[in-house]
mmCIF file of C-alpha atoms and ligand atoms in Angstrom:
data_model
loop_
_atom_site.group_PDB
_atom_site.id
_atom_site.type_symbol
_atom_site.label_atom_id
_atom_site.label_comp_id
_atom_site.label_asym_id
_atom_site.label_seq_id
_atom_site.Cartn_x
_atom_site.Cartn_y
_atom_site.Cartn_z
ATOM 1 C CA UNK A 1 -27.224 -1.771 4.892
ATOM 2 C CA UNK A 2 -23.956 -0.221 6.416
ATOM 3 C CA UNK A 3 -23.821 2.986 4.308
ATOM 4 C CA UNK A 4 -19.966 3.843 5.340
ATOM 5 C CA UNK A 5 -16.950 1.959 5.775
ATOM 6 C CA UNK A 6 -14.246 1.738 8.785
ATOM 7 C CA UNK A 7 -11.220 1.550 7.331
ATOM 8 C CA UNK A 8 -8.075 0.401 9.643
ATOM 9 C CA UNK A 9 -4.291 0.268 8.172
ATOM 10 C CA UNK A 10 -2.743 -1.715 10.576
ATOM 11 C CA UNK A 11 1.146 -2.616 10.346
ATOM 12 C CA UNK A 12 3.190 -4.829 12.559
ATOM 13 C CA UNK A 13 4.868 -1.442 14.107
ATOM 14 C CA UNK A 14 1.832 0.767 14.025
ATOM 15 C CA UNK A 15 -2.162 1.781 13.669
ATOM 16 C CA UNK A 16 -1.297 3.623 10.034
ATOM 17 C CA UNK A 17 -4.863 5.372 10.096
ATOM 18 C CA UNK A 18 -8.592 4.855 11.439
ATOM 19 C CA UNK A 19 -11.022 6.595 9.057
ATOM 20 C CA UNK A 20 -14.717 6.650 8.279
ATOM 21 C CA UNK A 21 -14.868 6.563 4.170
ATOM 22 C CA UNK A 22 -16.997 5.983 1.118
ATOM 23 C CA UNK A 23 -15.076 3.671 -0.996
ATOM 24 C CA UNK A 24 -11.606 1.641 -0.705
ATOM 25 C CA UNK A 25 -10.110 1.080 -3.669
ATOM 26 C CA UNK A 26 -6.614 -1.206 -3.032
ATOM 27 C CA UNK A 27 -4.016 -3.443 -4.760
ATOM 28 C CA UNK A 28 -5.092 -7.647 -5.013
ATOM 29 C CA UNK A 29 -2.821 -9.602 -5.634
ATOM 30 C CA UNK A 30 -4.957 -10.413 -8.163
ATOM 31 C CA UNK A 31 -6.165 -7.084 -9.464
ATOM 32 C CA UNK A 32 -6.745 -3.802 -8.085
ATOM 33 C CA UNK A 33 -10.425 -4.246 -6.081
ATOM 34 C CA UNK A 34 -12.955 -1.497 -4.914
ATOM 35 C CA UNK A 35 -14.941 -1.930 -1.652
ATOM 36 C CA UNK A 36 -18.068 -0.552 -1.230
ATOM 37 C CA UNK A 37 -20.501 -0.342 2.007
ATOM 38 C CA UNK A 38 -22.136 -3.775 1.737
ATOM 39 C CA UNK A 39 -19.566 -5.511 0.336
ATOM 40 C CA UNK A 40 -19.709 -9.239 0.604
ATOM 41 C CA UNK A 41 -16.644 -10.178 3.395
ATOM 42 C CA UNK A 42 -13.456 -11.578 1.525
ATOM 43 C CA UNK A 43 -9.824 -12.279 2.738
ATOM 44 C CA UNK A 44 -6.864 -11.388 0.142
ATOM 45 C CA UNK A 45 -3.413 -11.163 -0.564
ATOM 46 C CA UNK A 46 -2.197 -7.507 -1.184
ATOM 47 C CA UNK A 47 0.879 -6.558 -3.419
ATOM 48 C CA UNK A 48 2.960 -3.600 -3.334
ATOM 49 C CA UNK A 49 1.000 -0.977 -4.588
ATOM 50 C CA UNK A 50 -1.649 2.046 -3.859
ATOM 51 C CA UNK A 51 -4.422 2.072 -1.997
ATOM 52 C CA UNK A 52 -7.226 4.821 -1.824
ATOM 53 C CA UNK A 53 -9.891 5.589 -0.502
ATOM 54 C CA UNK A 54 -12.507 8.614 -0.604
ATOM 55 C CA UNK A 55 -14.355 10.903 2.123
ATOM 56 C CA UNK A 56 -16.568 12.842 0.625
ATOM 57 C CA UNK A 57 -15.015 14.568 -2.240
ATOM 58 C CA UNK A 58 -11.755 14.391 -0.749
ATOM 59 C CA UNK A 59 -9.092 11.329 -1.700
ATOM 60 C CA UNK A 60 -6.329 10.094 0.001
ATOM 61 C CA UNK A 61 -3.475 7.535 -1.472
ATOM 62 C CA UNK A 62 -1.683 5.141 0.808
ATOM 63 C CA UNK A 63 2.160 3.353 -0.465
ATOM 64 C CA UNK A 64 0.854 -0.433 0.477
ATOM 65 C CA UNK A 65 4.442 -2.893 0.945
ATOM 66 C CA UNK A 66 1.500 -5.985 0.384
ATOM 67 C CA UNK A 67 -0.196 -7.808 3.191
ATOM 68 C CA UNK A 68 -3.681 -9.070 3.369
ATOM 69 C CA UNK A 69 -6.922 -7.342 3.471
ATOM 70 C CA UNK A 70 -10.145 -8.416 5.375
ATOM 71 C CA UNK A 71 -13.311 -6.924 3.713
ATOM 72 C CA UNK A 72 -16.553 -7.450 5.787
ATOM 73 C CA UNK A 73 -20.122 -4.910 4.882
ATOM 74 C CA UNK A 74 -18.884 -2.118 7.145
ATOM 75 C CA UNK A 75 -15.286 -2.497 7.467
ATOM 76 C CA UNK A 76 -12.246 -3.193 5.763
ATOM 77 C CA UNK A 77 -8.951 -4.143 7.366
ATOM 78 C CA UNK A 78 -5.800 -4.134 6.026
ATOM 79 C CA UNK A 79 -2.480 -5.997 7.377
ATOM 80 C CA UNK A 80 0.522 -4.321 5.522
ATOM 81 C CA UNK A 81 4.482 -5.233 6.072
ATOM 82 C CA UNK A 82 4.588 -1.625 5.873
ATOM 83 C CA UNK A 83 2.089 1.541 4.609
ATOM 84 C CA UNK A 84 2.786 5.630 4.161
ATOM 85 C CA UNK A 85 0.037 7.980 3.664
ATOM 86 C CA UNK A 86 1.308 10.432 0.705
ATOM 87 C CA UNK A 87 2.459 13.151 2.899
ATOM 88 C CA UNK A 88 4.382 10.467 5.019
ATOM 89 C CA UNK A 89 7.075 9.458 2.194
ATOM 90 C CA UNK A 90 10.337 11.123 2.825
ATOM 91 C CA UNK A 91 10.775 11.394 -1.119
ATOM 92 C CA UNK A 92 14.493 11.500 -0.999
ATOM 93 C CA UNK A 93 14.623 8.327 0.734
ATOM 94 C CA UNK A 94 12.988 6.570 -2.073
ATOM 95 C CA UNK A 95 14.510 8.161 -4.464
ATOM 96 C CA UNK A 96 17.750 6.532 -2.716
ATOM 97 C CA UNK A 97 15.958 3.514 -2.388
ATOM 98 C CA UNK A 98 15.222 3.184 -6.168
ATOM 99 C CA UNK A 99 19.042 3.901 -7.139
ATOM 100 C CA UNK A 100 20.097 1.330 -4.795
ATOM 101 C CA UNK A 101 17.908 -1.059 -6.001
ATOM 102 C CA UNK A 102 18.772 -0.348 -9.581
ATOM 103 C CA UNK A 103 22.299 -1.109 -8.951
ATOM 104 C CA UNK A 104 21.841 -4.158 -7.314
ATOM 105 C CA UNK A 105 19.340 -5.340 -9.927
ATOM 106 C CA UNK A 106 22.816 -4.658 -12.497
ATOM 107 C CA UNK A 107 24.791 -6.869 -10.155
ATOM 108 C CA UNK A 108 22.786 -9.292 -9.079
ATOM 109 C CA UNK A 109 24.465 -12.651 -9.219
ATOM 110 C CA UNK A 110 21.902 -15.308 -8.518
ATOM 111 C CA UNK A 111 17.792 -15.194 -8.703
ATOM 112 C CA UNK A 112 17.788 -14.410 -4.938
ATOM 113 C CA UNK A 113 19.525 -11.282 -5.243
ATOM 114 C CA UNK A 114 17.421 -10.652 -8.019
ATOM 115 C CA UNK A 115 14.092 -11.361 -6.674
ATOM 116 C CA UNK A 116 15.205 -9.183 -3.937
ATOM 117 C CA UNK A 117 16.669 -6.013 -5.689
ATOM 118 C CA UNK A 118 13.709 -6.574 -7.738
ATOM 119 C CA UNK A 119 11.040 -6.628 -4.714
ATOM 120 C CA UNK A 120 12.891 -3.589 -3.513
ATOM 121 C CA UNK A 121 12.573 -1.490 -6.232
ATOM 122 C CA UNK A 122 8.686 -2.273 -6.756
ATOM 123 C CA UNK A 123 8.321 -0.376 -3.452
ATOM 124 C CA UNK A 124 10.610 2.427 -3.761
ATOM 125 C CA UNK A 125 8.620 2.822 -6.992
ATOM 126 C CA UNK A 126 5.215 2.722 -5.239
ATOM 127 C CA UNK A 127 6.238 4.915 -2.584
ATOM 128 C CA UNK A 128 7.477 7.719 -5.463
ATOM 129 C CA UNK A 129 4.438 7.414 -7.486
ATOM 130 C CA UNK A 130 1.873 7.762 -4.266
ATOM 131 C CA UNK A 131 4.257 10.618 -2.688
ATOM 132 C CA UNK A 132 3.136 12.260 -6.249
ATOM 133 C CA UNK A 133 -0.502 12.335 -5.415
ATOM 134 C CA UNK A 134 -0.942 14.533 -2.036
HETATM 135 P P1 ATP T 1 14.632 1.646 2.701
HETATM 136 O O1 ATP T 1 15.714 0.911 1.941
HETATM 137 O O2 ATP T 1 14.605 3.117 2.424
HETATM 138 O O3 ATP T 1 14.609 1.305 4.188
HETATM 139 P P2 ATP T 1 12.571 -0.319 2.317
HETATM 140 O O4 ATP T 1 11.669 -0.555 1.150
HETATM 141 O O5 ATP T 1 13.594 -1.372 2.598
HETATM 142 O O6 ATP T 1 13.241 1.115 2.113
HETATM 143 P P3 ATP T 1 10.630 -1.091 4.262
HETATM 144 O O7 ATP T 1 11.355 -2.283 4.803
HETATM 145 O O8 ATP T 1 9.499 -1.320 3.314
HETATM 146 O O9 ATP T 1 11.696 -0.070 3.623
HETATM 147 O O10 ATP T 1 10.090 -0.192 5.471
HETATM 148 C C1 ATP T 1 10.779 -0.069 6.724
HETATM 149 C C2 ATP T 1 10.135 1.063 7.513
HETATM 150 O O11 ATP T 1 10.509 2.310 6.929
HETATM 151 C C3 ATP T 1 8.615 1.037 7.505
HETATM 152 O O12 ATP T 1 8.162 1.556 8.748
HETATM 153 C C4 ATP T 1 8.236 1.995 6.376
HETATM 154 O O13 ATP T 1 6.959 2.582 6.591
HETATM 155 C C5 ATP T 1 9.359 3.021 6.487
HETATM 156 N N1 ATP T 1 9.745 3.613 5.191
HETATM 157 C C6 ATP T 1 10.479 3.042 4.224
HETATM 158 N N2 ATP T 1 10.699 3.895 3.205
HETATM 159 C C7 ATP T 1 10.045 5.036 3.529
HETATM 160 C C8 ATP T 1 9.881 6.323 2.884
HETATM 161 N N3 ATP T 1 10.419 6.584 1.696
HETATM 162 N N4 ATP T 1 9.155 7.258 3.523
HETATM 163 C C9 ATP T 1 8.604 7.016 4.726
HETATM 164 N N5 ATP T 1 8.724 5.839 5.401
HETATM 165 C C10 ATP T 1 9.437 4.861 4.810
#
Protein backbone atom coordinates (compact mmCIF):
# COMPACT_ATOMS: atom_id res chain seq x y z
CA UNK A 1 0.00 0.00 0.00
CA UNK A 2 1.21 3.54 -1.19
CA UNK A 3 2.47 4.87 2.18
CA UNK A 4 2.71 8.73 0.89
CA UNK A 5 0.70 10.88 -1.14
CA UNK A 6 1.53 13.22 -4.35
CA UNK A 7 -0.24 16.04 -3.95
CA UNK A 8 -0.65 18.50 -7.18
CA UNK A 9 -2.59 22.05 -6.91
CA UNK A 10 -3.17 22.72 -10.28
CA UNK A 11 -5.03 26.05 -11.45
CA UNK A 12 -6.03 27.11 -14.90
CA UNK A 13 -2.95 29.79 -14.79
CA UNK A 14 -0.48 27.72 -12.86
CA UNK A 15 1.16 24.35 -11.12
CA UNK A 16 0.30 25.95 -7.37
CA UNK A 17 2.63 23.21 -5.69
CA UNK A 18 3.98 19.48 -6.20
CA UNK A 19 4.62 17.91 -2.78
CA UNK A 20 5.19 14.50 -1.26
CA UNK A 21 2.82 14.50 2.10
CA UNK A 22 1.19 12.43 4.79
CA UNK A 23 -2.32 13.52 4.88
CA UNK A 24 -4.65 16.05 2.78
CA UNK A 25 -7.17 17.38 4.57
CA UNK A 26 -9.51 19.83 2.05
CA UNK A 27 -12.92 21.56 1.70
CA UNK A 28 -16.05 19.10 -0.04
CA UNK A 29 -18.52 20.58 -1.08
CA UNK A 30 -20.03 18.40 1.07
CA UNK A 31 -17.87 18.48 4.15
CA UNK A 32 -14.37 19.02 4.87
CA UNK A 33 -12.61 15.33 3.84
CA UNK A 34 -9.13 13.87 4.90
CA UNK A 35 -7.09 11.72 2.46
CA UNK A 36 -4.95 9.26 3.55
CA UNK A 37 -2.30 6.91 1.57
CA UNK A 38 -4.70 4.20 0.37
CA UNK A 39 -7.52 6.06 0.02
CA UNK A 40 -10.24 4.62 -2.12
CA UNK A 41 -10.18 7.05 -5.60
CA UNK A 42 -13.18 9.63 -5.54
CA UNK A 43 -13.99 12.74 -7.74
CA UNK A 44 -15.56 15.93 -5.82
CA UNK A 45 -16.69 19.27 -5.92
CA UNK A 46 -14.52 21.70 -3.78
CA UNK A 47 -15.87 25.01 -2.16
CA UNK A 48 -14.07 27.98 -1.16
CA UNK A 49 -12.22 27.11 1.69
CA UNK A 50 -8.75 25.65 3.28
CA UNK A 51 -6.94 22.98 2.41
CA UNK A 52 -3.97 21.30 4.35
CA UNK A 53 -1.91 19.02 4.28
CA UNK A 54 1.07 17.62 6.55
CA UNK A 55 4.90 16.57 5.93
CA UNK A 56 6.13 15.24 8.69
CA UNK A 57 5.44 17.41 11.58
CA UNK A 58 5.29 20.34 9.51
CA UNK A 59 1.66 21.81 8.08
CA UNK A 60 0.94 23.90 5.40
CA UNK A 61 -2.64 25.75 4.62
CA UNK A 62 -3.68 26.50 1.08
CA UNK A 63 -6.81 29.53 0.30
CA UNK A 64 -8.87 26.95 -2.15
CA UNK A 65 -11.47 29.44 -4.64
CA UNK A 66 -13.42 25.63 -5.12
CA UNK A 67 -12.79 23.29 -7.99
CA UNK A 68 -12.75 19.58 -7.99
CA UNK A 69 -10.50 17.14 -6.42
CA UNK A 70 -9.40 13.67 -7.81
CA UNK A 71 -8.35 11.29 -4.93
CA UNK A 72 -6.72 7.98 -6.16
CA UNK A 73 -4.32 5.56 -3.27
CA UNK A 74 -1.18 7.60 -3.95
CA UNK A 75 -2.24 10.82 -5.24
CA UNK A 76 -4.56 13.50 -4.91
CA UNK A 77 -5.25 16.19 -7.48
CA UNK A 78 -6.84 19.20 -7.10
CA UNK A 79 -8.39 21.61 -9.95
CA UNK A 80 -8.94 25.08 -8.24
CA UNK A 81 -10.38 28.45 -10.08
CA UNK A 82 -7.71 29.81 -8.06
CA UNK A 83 -5.31 28.62 -4.79
CA UNK A 84 -2.56 30.71 -2.45
CA UNK A 85 -0.29 28.98 -0.18
CA UNK A 86 -0.41 31.14 3.24
CA UNK A 87 2.66 33.07 2.60
CA UNK A 88 1.27 33.85 -0.99
CA UNK A 89 -1.84 36.14 0.18
CA UNK A 90 -1.04 39.75 -0.22
CA UNK A 91 -3.19 40.42 3.06
CA UNK A 92 -4.02 43.94 2.16
CA UNK A 93 -5.54 42.88 -0.95
CA UNK A 94 -8.07 40.86 0.81
CA UNK A 95 -8.60 42.93 3.25
CA UNK A 96 -9.72 45.33 0.22
CA UNK A 97 -11.41 42.59 -1.21
CA UNK A 98 -13.63 41.94 1.89
CA UNK A 99 -14.63 45.81 2.18
CA UNK A 100 -15.58 45.81 -1.33
CA UNK A 101 -17.55 42.98 -1.09
CA UNK A 102 -19.26 44.18 2.02
CA UNK A 103 -20.42 47.20 0.30
CA UNK A 104 -21.74 45.64 -2.54
CA UNK A 105 -23.49 42.99 -0.43
CA UNK A 106 -25.34 46.59 1.23
CA UNK A 107 -26.25 47.58 -2.30
CA UNK A 108 -26.99 44.81 -3.99
CA UNK A 109 -30.13 45.22 -6.02
CA UNK A 110 -31.12 41.87 -7.39
CA UNK A 111 -30.06 38.07 -6.23
CA UNK A 112 -27.30 38.18 -8.91
CA UNK A 113 -25.50 40.91 -7.43
CA UNK A 114 -26.03 39.27 -4.33
CA UNK A 115 -24.94 35.85 -5.04
CA UNK A 116 -21.98 37.54 -6.41
CA UNK A 117 -20.90 40.08 -3.65
CA UNK A 118 -21.72 37.20 -1.58
CA UNK A 119 -19.34 34.55 -3.47
CA UNK A 120 -16.78 37.30 -3.30
CA UNK A 121 -16.61 37.84 0.11
CA UNK A 122 -16.49 33.95 1.02
CA UNK A 123 -13.04 34.13 -0.61
CA UNK A 124 -11.63 37.26 0.58
CA UNK A 125 -12.64 35.67 3.89
CA UNK A 126 -10.82 32.37 3.19
CA UNK A 127 -7.87 33.98 1.92
CA UNK A 128 -7.66 36.23 5.46
CA UNK A 129 -8.25 33.37 7.67
CA UNK A 130 -5.47 30.95 5.79
CA UNK A 131 -2.97 34.11 5.44
CA UNK A 132 -3.43 33.78 9.48
CA UNK A 133 -1.93 30.36 9.68
CA UNK A 134 1.82 30.57 8.15
P1 LIG B 1 -9.62 40.49 -6.06
O1 LIG B 1 -10.91 41.28 -6.07
O2 LIG B 1 -8.62 40.98 -5.06
O3 LIG B 1 -9.03 40.29 -7.45
P2 LIG B 1 -10.82 37.89 -6.30
O4 LIG B 1 -11.43 37.01 -5.26
O5 LIG B 1 -11.75 38.47 -7.31
O6 LIG B 1 -10.00 39.02 -5.53
P3 LIG B 1 -9.81 35.72 -7.85
O7 LIG B 1 -10.62 35.96 -9.08
O8 LIG B 1 -10.23 34.62 -6.93
O9 LIG B 1 -9.66 37.10 -7.04
O10 LIG B 1 -8.27 35.48 -8.25
C1 LIG B 1 -7.65 36.11 -9.37
C2 LIG B 1 -6.14 35.87 -9.28
O11 LIG B 1 -5.61 36.68 -8.23
C3 LIG B 1 -5.77 34.44 -8.93
O12 LIG B 1 -4.54 34.14 -9.58
C4 LIG B 1 -5.57 34.46 -7.42
O13 LIG B 1 -4.65 33.46 -7.00
C5 LIG B 1 -5.00 35.87 -7.23
N1 LIG B 1 -5.38 36.49 -5.95
C6 LIG B 1 -6.57 37.02 -5.62
N2 LIG B 1 -6.55 37.56 -4.39
C7 LIG B 1 -5.30 37.33 -3.91
C8 LIG B 1 -4.62 37.65 -2.67
N3 LIG B 1 -5.24 38.30 -1.68
N4 LIG B 1 -3.34 37.27 -2.54
C9 LIG B 1 -2.70 36.62 -3.53
N5 LIG B 1 -3.26 36.30 -4.72
C10 LIG B 1 -4.55 36.65 -4.91
Amino acid sequence: MAEKILLDIVTPEKRVLSETVDIVVAPGEDGEFGALPGHIPFLCKLKVGELRFRIGASSRHVAIMGGYAEVLPDRVTILATAAEEAAGIDVMRAKAARERAERRLADARDTLEFASAQAALQRAIARLKVAEKQ
